[in-house]
Coordinates of C-alpha atoms and ligand atoms in Angstrom, one line a residue:
M239 CA 73.3 121.4 57.1
G240 CA 72.5 124.8 58.5
S241 CA 75.1 127.6 58.3
G242 CA 75.8 127.4 62.0
A243 CA 74.0 130.0 64.1
M244 CA 75.7 131.2 67.2
T245 CA 75.0 129.6 70.6
T246 CA 75.6 131.6 73.7
I247 CA 76.1 129.4 76.7
K248 CA 75.3 130.3 80.3
K249 CA 77.5 128.9 82.9
T250 CA 75.5 126.9 85.4
S251 CA 77.2 124.3 87.6
H252 CA 80.6 122.8 87.5
V253 CA 81.3 120.8 84.4
A254 CA 82.9 117.5 85.3
P255 CA 85.5 116.3 82.8
R256 CA 84.9 112.9 81.3
A257 CA 87.7 110.4 81.0
A258 CA 88.2 110.1 77.3
P259 CA 85.9 110.3 74.3
G260 CA 85.7 107.8 71.6
G261 CA 84.1 104.8 73.2
K262 CA 87.3 102.9 74.1
R263 CA 89.1 101.7 76.9
V264 CA 92.2 99.6 76.4
A265 CA 91.4 96.5 74.3
T266 CA 94.2 94.0 74.3
D267 CA 93.1 92.2 71.1
L268 CA 93.8 95.2 68.8
Q269 CA 96.5 94.2 66.3
I270 CA 96.5 97.5 64.6
R271 CA 96.5 100.5 66.9
L272 CA 95.1 103.9 66.0
N273 CA 98.4 105.5 66.9
R274 CA 101.8 104.7 68.4
P275 CA 104.1 107.1 70.2
L276 CA 107.3 108.1 68.5
L277 CA 110.1 107.0 70.9
P278 CA 113.9 107.2 70.9
E279 CA 116.3 104.3 71.3
I280 CA 117.4 103.6 74.8
Q281 CA 121.1 104.0 73.9
D282 CA 120.4 107.5 72.6
L283 CA 118.5 108.4 75.8
L284 CA 121.0 107.1 78.3
P285 CA 123.8 109.7 78.0
Y286 CA 121.2 112.5 78.5
L287 CA 119.7 110.8 81.5
K288 CA 123.2 110.3 83.0
D289 CA 123.9 114.0 82.4
I290 CA 120.7 115.1 84.0
L291 CA 121.3 112.9 87.1
Q292 CA 124.9 114.0 87.4
N293 CA 124.1 117.7 87.2
R294 CA 121.2 117.5 89.5
W295 CA 119.2 119.9 87.4
V296 CA 115.8 118.4 86.5
T297 CA 113.3 121.2 85.9
N298 CA 112.8 125.0 86.2
D299 CA 114.0 126.3 82.8
G300 CA 116.8 123.8 82.5
K301 CA 119.3 123.6 79.6
Y302 CA 117.4 120.9 77.7
V303 CA 114.2 122.8 77.9
R304 CA 115.9 125.9 76.6
T305 CA 117.6 124.0 73.8
L306 CA 114.4 122.3 72.8
E307 CA 112.6 125.7 72.7
Q308 CA 115.3 127.0 70.3
K309 CA 115.1 123.9 68.1
L310 CA 111.4 124.0 67.9
A311 CA 111.4 127.7 67.0
D312 CA 113.5 126.6 63.9
Y313 CA 111.4 123.5 63.1
L314 CA 108.0 125.1 63.6
K315 CA 109.2 128.4 61.9
C316 CA 107.9 130.3 64.9
P317 CA 110.0 133.1 66.5
G318 CA 108.5 132.6 70.0
V319 CA 108.2 129.2 71.7
A320 CA 107.4 128.4 75.3
L321 CA 107.3 124.8 76.4
V322 CA 104.6 123.8 78.8
T323 CA 103.4 120.8 80.8
N324 CA 100.8 119.8 78.3
G325 CA 98.5 121.3 75.6
T326 CA 95.6 121.9 78.0
V327 CA 97.8 123.9 80.4
G328 CA 99.2 125.7 77.3
L329 CA 95.6 126.8 76.3
D330 CA 94.9 127.8 79.9
L331 CA 98.0 129.9 80.1
A332 CA 97.3 131.5 76.7
L333 CA 93.8 132.6 77.9
R334 CA 95.1 134.0 81.2
A335 CA 97.9 135.9 79.4
L336 CA 95.7 137.3 76.6
L337 CA 92.4 137.8 78.4
P338 CA 93.2 138.9 82.0
D339 CA 89.7 140.4 82.2
G340 CA 87.9 137.5 80.6
G341 CA 85.0 138.0 78.3
D342 CA 83.2 136.0 75.7
V343 CA 85.2 133.6 73.5
I344 CA 83.8 132.2 70.3
T345 CA 84.8 128.7 69.8
T346 CA 84.0 125.2 68.4
A347 CA 82.3 122.3 70.1
Y348 CA 83.8 119.9 67.6
S349 CA 87.1 119.2 69.4
F350 CA 88.7 117.2 72.2
P351 CA 87.2 118.4 75.5
A352 CA 90.4 120.1 76.4
T353 CA 89.6 122.9 74.0
Y354 CA 86.4 124.0 75.7
H355 CA 87.0 122.8 79.2
V356 CA 89.7 125.4 79.6
L357 CA 87.1 128.0 78.8
L358 CA 84.4 126.4 81.0
N359 CA 86.9 126.2 83.9
N360 CA 87.8 129.9 83.7
P361 CA 85.3 131.9 85.8
N362 CA 85.9 135.1 83.8
I363 CA 85.3 133.5 80.4
T364 CA 82.1 132.5 78.7
P365 CA 82.4 130.2 75.7
V366 CA 80.1 130.9 72.7
F367 CA 79.8 127.8 70.7
V368 CA 79.4 128.2 66.9
D369 CA 79.3 125.6 64.2
I370 CA 82.1 124.2 62.0
D371 CA 82.6 124.5 58.3
D372 CA 83.0 121.7 55.8
N373 CA 86.5 121.1 56.9
Y374 CA 85.6 120.5 60.5
C375 CA 87.1 123.8 61.6
L376 CA 85.4 126.9 63.0
D377 CA 83.1 128.4 60.4
P378 CA 84.2 132.1 59.9
E379 CA 80.7 133.1 58.8
A380 CA 79.2 131.7 62.0
V381 CA 81.9 133.5 64.0
A382 CA 81.0 136.8 62.3
D383 CA 77.3 136.3 63.1
A384 CA 78.1 135.5 66.8
V385 CA 80.2 138.6 67.6
T386 CA 78.7 140.9 70.3
P387 CA 80.1 143.8 72.3
R388 CA 81.1 141.2 74.9
T389 CA 83.2 139.1 72.5
R390 CA 87.0 139.3 73.2
A391 CA 88.5 136.4 71.3
I392 CA 88.2 133.5 69.0
L393 CA 89.5 130.1 69.9
A394 CA 89.8 128.0 66.8
V395 CA 91.1 124.5 66.3
H396 CA 93.1 123.2 63.3
T397 CA 91.1 120.0 63.5
Y398 CA 93.0 116.8 62.4
G399 CA 95.9 119.1 61.4
Y400 CA 93.8 120.6 58.6
P401 CA 94.3 124.4 58.8
C402 CA 91.4 126.6 59.7
D403 CA 90.2 129.2 57.2
H404 CA 92.6 131.5 58.9
E405 CA 92.4 134.4 56.4
R406 CA 88.6 134.8 56.9
L407 CA 88.9 134.2 60.7
E408 CA 91.5 136.9 60.9
A409 CA 89.4 139.3 58.8
V410 CA 86.5 138.8 61.3
A411 CA 89.0 139.4 64.2
R412 CA 90.4 142.5 62.7
E413 CA 87.0 144.0 61.9
N414 CA 85.9 143.5 65.5
G415 CA 89.1 144.0 67.4
L416 CA 89.3 140.4 68.6
L417 CA 92.2 138.2 69.6
I418 CA 92.8 134.8 68.0
I419 CA 94.1 131.7 69.8
Y420 CA 94.7 128.7 67.7
D421 CA 94.5 125.2 69.2
A422 CA 97.2 123.6 67.1
A423 CA 97.3 120.4 69.1
H424 CA 97.0 118.3 65.9
A425 CA 99.1 120.5 63.7
F426 CA 102.7 120.0 64.6
G427 CA 105.0 121.0 61.7
V428 CA 102.1 122.0 59.4
I429 CA 103.2 124.8 57.0
V430 CA 100.6 127.1 55.3
G431 CA 101.8 129.2 52.4
G432 CA 105.4 129.0 53.6
R433 CA 104.5 130.0 57.2
G434 CA 104.7 127.9 60.3
I435 CA 101.1 127.3 61.4
G436 CA 102.0 128.4 64.9
T437 CA 102.7 132.0 63.7
L438 CA 99.0 132.5 62.8
G439 CA 96.8 134.6 65.1
D440 CA 98.0 135.9 68.5
V441 CA 99.2 132.6 69.9
S442 CA 99.0 129.0 69.0
V443 CA 99.1 126.0 71.3
F444 CA 100.5 122.6 70.4
S445 CA 100.2 119.3 72.3
F446 CA 103.1 117.0 72.6
H447 CA 101.1 114.1 74.1
A448 CA 102.4 110.6 73.4
A449 CA 99.6 110.1 70.8
K450 CA 100.7 113.1 68.7
V451 CA 102.9 113.3 65.7
F452 CA 105.7 114.7 67.9
N453 CA 105.7 114.0 71.6
T454 CA 107.5 114.7 74.8
L455 CA 105.5 111.9 76.5
E456 CA 103.2 114.6 77.9
G457 CA 103.9 118.2 77.0
G458 CA 103.1 121.1 74.7
C459 CA 104.2 124.5 73.7
V460 CA 102.7 128.0 73.1
T461 CA 104.0 129.8 70.0
S462 CA 103.7 133.2 68.5
G463 CA 104.6 135.0 65.3
E464 CA 106.8 138.1 65.0
S465 CA 105.9 139.7 68.3
T466 CA 107.3 137.4 71.0
E467 CA 106.2 139.6 73.9
I468 CA 103.3 137.3 74.6
I469 CA 105.7 134.4 74.9
D470 CA 107.6 136.2 77.6
R471 CA 104.3 136.7 79.5
I472 CA 103.5 133.0 79.0
R473 CA 106.9 132.1 80.5
L474 CA 106.0 134.2 83.6
F475 CA 102.6 132.6 83.8
R476 CA 104.0 129.1 83.6
N477 CA 106.4 129.9 86.5
F478 CA 103.7 131.0 89.0
G479 CA 104.1 134.6 87.9
I480 CA 107.5 134.8 89.6
R481 CA 110.0 136.9 87.7
N482 CA 112.9 136.5 90.1
E483 CA 113.6 135.8 93.8
D484 CA 112.3 139.2 94.8
E485 CA 109.5 139.8 92.3
I486 CA 106.1 138.2 91.8
V487 CA 104.5 140.1 89.0
L488 CA 101.3 138.2 88.3
C489 CA 99.1 135.3 89.5
G490 CA 100.5 132.4 87.5
L491 CA 100.6 128.7 87.9
N492 CA 102.9 125.8 87.3
G493 CA 103.1 125.0 83.6
K494 CA 106.8 124.1 83.4
M495 CA 108.3 121.2 81.4
D496 CA 111.0 119.1 83.1
E497 CA 114.4 118.1 81.6
I498 CA 113.6 114.5 81.0
R499 CA 110.7 115.2 78.8
A500 CA 112.7 117.9 77.0
V501 CA 115.3 115.3 76.2
F502 CA 112.6 113.0 74.7
G503 CA 111.6 116.0 72.6
L504 CA 115.2 116.6 71.4
L505 CA 115.6 113.0 70.4
N506 CA 112.1 112.8 68.8
L507 CA 112.8 115.9 66.8
R508 CA 115.5 114.0 65.0
L509 CA 113.0 111.3 64.1
V510 CA 109.9 113.2 63.4
D511 CA 110.5 113.9 59.6
E512 CA 110.9 110.2 58.9
A513 CA 107.8 109.5 61.0
I514 CA 105.8 112.0 59.0
T515 CA 107.0 110.5 55.8
K516 CA 105.8 107.1 57.0
R517 CA 102.5 108.5 58.0
K518 CA 102.2 110.1 54.6
R519 CA 102.6 106.6 53.0
V520 CA 99.8 105.2 55.0
V521 CA 97.5 108.1 54.1
T522 CA 98.5 107.9 50.4
R523 CA 97.5 104.2 50.4
Y524 CA 94.2 105.0 52.0
L525 CA 93.6 107.8 49.5
S526 CA 94.2 105.5 46.5
Y527 CA 91.8 102.9 47.9
F528 CA 89.1 105.4 48.4
E529 CA 89.7 107.1 45.1
A530 CA 89.3 103.8 43.3
L531 CA 86.2 102.9 45.3
S532 CA 84.8 106.4 44.9
P533 CA 82.0 105.9 47.5
P534 CA 79.2 108.4 47.2
D535 CA 78.4 108.1 50.9
I536 CA 81.9 108.8 52.3
T537 CA 83.5 112.3 52.4
I538 CA 87.2 112.7 52.6
R539 CA 88.8 116.1 52.6
V540 CA 91.0 115.2 49.6
H541 CA 91.6 118.8 48.6
F542 CA 93.9 119.3 51.6
Y543 CA 96.2 116.6 50.3
L544 CA 96.3 118.3 46.9
R545 CA 97.1 121.8 48.0
E546 CA 100.6 122.9 46.9
D547 CA 100.8 125.7 49.5
L548 CA 100.3 123.2 52.4
V549 CA 102.7 120.9 54.2
L550 CA 100.6 118.5 56.2
N551 CA 101.6 116.1 59.1
Y552 CA 99.2 113.2 58.4
S553 CA 98.2 113.1 62.1
Y554 CA 94.7 111.7 61.5
F555 CA 92.7 110.2 58.7
P556 CA 89.1 111.1 59.3
I557 CA 86.3 109.7 57.0
L558 CA 82.8 111.1 57.2
I559 CA 80.3 108.3 56.6
H560 CA 76.9 109.6 55.5
P561 CA 74.6 107.1 57.2
S562 CA 72.1 104.7 55.7
R563 CA 70.3 101.8 57.3
H564 CA 73.0 99.2 56.9
F565 CA 76.1 101.3 56.6
H566 CA 76.9 103.9 59.1
R567 CA 79.8 104.9 61.4
D568 CA 78.9 102.7 64.3
V569 CA 78.5 99.6 62.1
V570 CA 82.0 100.3 60.6
Y571 CA 83.4 101.0 64.1
T572 CA 82.1 97.7 65.5
H573 CA 83.2 95.7 62.4
M574 CA 86.7 97.1 62.4
R575 CA 87.3 96.7 66.2
A576 CA 86.0 93.1 66.0
S577 CA 88.7 92.5 63.4
G578 CA 91.5 93.9 65.6
I579 CA 91.7 97.3 64.1
E580 CA 91.5 100.3 66.4
V581 CA 89.4 103.0 64.8
R582 CA 88.3 105.9 66.9
K583 CA 85.3 108.2 67.0
Y584 CA 87.3 111.5 67.3
F585 CA 85.3 113.5 68.3
Y586 CA 82.4 111.8 70.0
P587 CA 80.7 112.6 72.1
V588 CA 81.0 116.4 72.0
V589 CA 79.0 119.1 73.6
T590 CA 75.9 118.3 71.6
E591 CA 75.8 114.6 72.8
S592 CA 76.9 114.8 76.4
P593 CA 74.4 115.4 79.2
I594 CA 77.0 117.3 81.3
Y595 CA 76.8 120.2 79.0
E596 CA 73.0 120.5 79.1
G597 CA 71.9 124.1 79.3
L598 CA 75.3 125.4 78.0
Y599 CA 74.2 125.5 74.3
H600 CA 71.0 125.5 72.3
P601 CA 70.2 122.1 70.8
G602 CA 69.9 122.3 67.0
R603 CA 72.2 125.3 66.6
L604 CA 75.4 123.2 66.1
Q605 CA 74.1 121.0 63.3
R606 CA 77.4 120.3 61.4
T607 CA 79.1 119.7 64.7
A608 CA 76.5 117.1 65.7
Y609 CA 76.6 115.5 62.3
A610 CA 80.4 115.2 62.2
S611 CA 80.4 113.9 65.8
R612 CA 78.0 111.1 65.0
N613 CA 79.4 110.2 61.6
I614 CA 83.2 110.6 61.6
L615 CA 85.6 107.7 62.1
C616 CA 89.4 108.0 62.2
L617 CA 91.4 105.2 60.7
P618 CA 94.8 104.1 62.1
V619 CA 97.8 106.2 61.0
H620 CA 101.2 106.0 62.6
H621 CA 104.8 105.6 61.7
E622 CA 105.0 101.9 62.7
M623 CA 102.3 100.8 60.2
T624 CA 103.5 98.5 57.5
E625 CA 102.1 98.2 54.0
E626 CA 100.5 95.0 55.1
D627 CA 98.8 96.8 58.0
C628 CA 97.4 99.4 55.6
D629 CA 96.2 96.7 53.3
R630 CA 94.5 94.9 56.2
V631 CA 92.7 98.1 57.3
V632 CA 91.5 98.6 53.7
E633 CA 90.5 94.9 53.3
V634 CA 88.4 94.8 56.5
F635 CA 86.7 98.1 55.6
D636 CA 86.1 96.9 52.0
Q637 CA 84.5 93.6 53.2
L638 CA 81.9 95.5 55.0
Y639 CA 81.4 98.1 52.3
R640 CA 80.8 95.5 49.6
R641 CA 78.5 93.5 51.9
T642 CA 76.3 96.5 52.7
H643 CA 76.1 98.1 49.2
Ligands
T4K55 N1 93.2 120.3 71.9 C1 93.0 119.3 71.1 C2 92.3 119.6 69.8 C3 93.4 118.0 71.4 O1 93.1 116.9 70.6 C4 94.0 117.8 72.7 C5 94.4 116.4 73.0 C6 94.3 118.9 73.5 C7 93.9 120.1 73.1 C8 95.0 118.7 74.8 O2 96.3 118.4 74.7 P1 97.1 117.6 75.9 O3 96.7 118.3 77.2 O4 96.6 116.2 75.9 O5 98.5 117.8 75.6 C9 94.4 111.4 73.2 C10 95.4 112.3 73.9 O6 95.5 112.0 75.3 C11 95.1 113.7 73.8 O7 96.3 114.4 74.0 C12 94.6 114.1 72.4 N2 94.2 115.4 72.3 C13 93.4 113.2 72.0 C14 92.9 113.5 70.6 O8 93.9 111.8 72.0 P2 92.9 109.5 74.1 O9 92.4 109.3 75.5 O10 92.0 109.3 73.0 O11 94.3 108.6 73.9 P3 94.5 107.1 74.1 O12 95.1 106.8 75.4 O13 93.3 106.3 73.8 O14 95.6 106.8 72.9 C15 95.3 107.0 71.6 C16 96.2 106.0 70.8 O15 97.5 106.1 71.1 C17 95.8 104.6 71.0 O16 95.9 103.9 69.8 C18 96.8 104.0 72.0 C19 98.0 104.8 71.6 N3 98.9 105.0 72.7 C20 98.6 106.0 73.6 C21 99.4 106.2 74.7 C22 99.0 107.2 75.7 C23 100.1 104.3 72.8 O17 100.4 103.4 72.0 N4 100.9 104.6 73.9 C24 100.6 105.5 74.8 O18 101.5 105.7 75.7 O19 93.4 111.0 74.1

């Protein structure tokens, strides 16, 4: 693979968002789902719902939103936390707050479309797509090569909850006076060298969508490190820019979370550690299978699971399948789905495969991105999976592997 040359894109027409990547839609015969939302028991929810209905306070910085922000600050080890409607809005607010004058933002094309659609939908911002490194995160060297006098920021993703090479990215940012926004949608609770991952860079944005390790049904938050000034600004932006009844201080929008979702968050926060432990068991079982098989044509980023300075959340289990005639990602995908196992092609298609982005990047300059997008498959991981479920996933995979090798 090439080292990932920079690709400057020129905005042409409106980019229509696609429904959802990964070649799905709801298949009813899937016995083992890719994911399952963490949900509280109804009896734990009811007292909160009663309280909300009785008090008649349902949104606009309510007490449950404020409590959840405090609890998340502790859990995520982040001094500043602002809850938002969803991760996409969180990214949008972060860009508006940090880059009021716009500019070029160096980013990755290997992500869920939310990451780059917020850039493409902002008329003041031009995304500059560069390639990923071996860990599916933004390649710091490619970022350094892509910096120009127009560059203002880096938008990097902790893909699959694997932390970016943040030290090198931050060195590039420091040398060039750039801001860093981390898309931490997959990285809830990840700790790097004792630090909450959401303290890295200028701001980080988490997603609390139902299919994430921690959820508020829909939702998300923006976090910062020591300096929480930016979080105050995000709070203004998420409230239309209104400071108080008599003062509108900037042109914001509506990014607020409501009280009912905050309650889901408070209850799920009590459950999330156990859910992560259960996810870890699933991943450990997969790892021991692949270790014993030791397939030369499959890459798994095992080193992350061995790092002592890292606490992971086991949000995804991506395997990179180096293709051959009879054994490649799409064959595995079809075989597993036909056996009732929901595997997903996160992230396919990305910028390099979708005609709607034509003209926004130079073909051939995002080689690792294109390779990962065509060859990565995510296996099911969630807290409801039993040992039998894991064994079934492995068994179905193994049947195909042995038949094709
Ligand atoms: N940045 C990155 C890097 C992201 O990955 C995302 C979102 C964002 C930003 C934006 O954050 P948000 O604005 O969404 O907060 C899902 C999620 O909708 C999306 O949040 C997520 N990334 C993406 C990776 O996954 P789909 O369309 O693939 O989800 P879906 O409906 O197919 O569900 C996935 C699995 O979860 C399936 O096994 C079914 C199961 N599921 C899902 C839902 C919604 C349930 O069992 N119950 C449910 O209610 O996008």
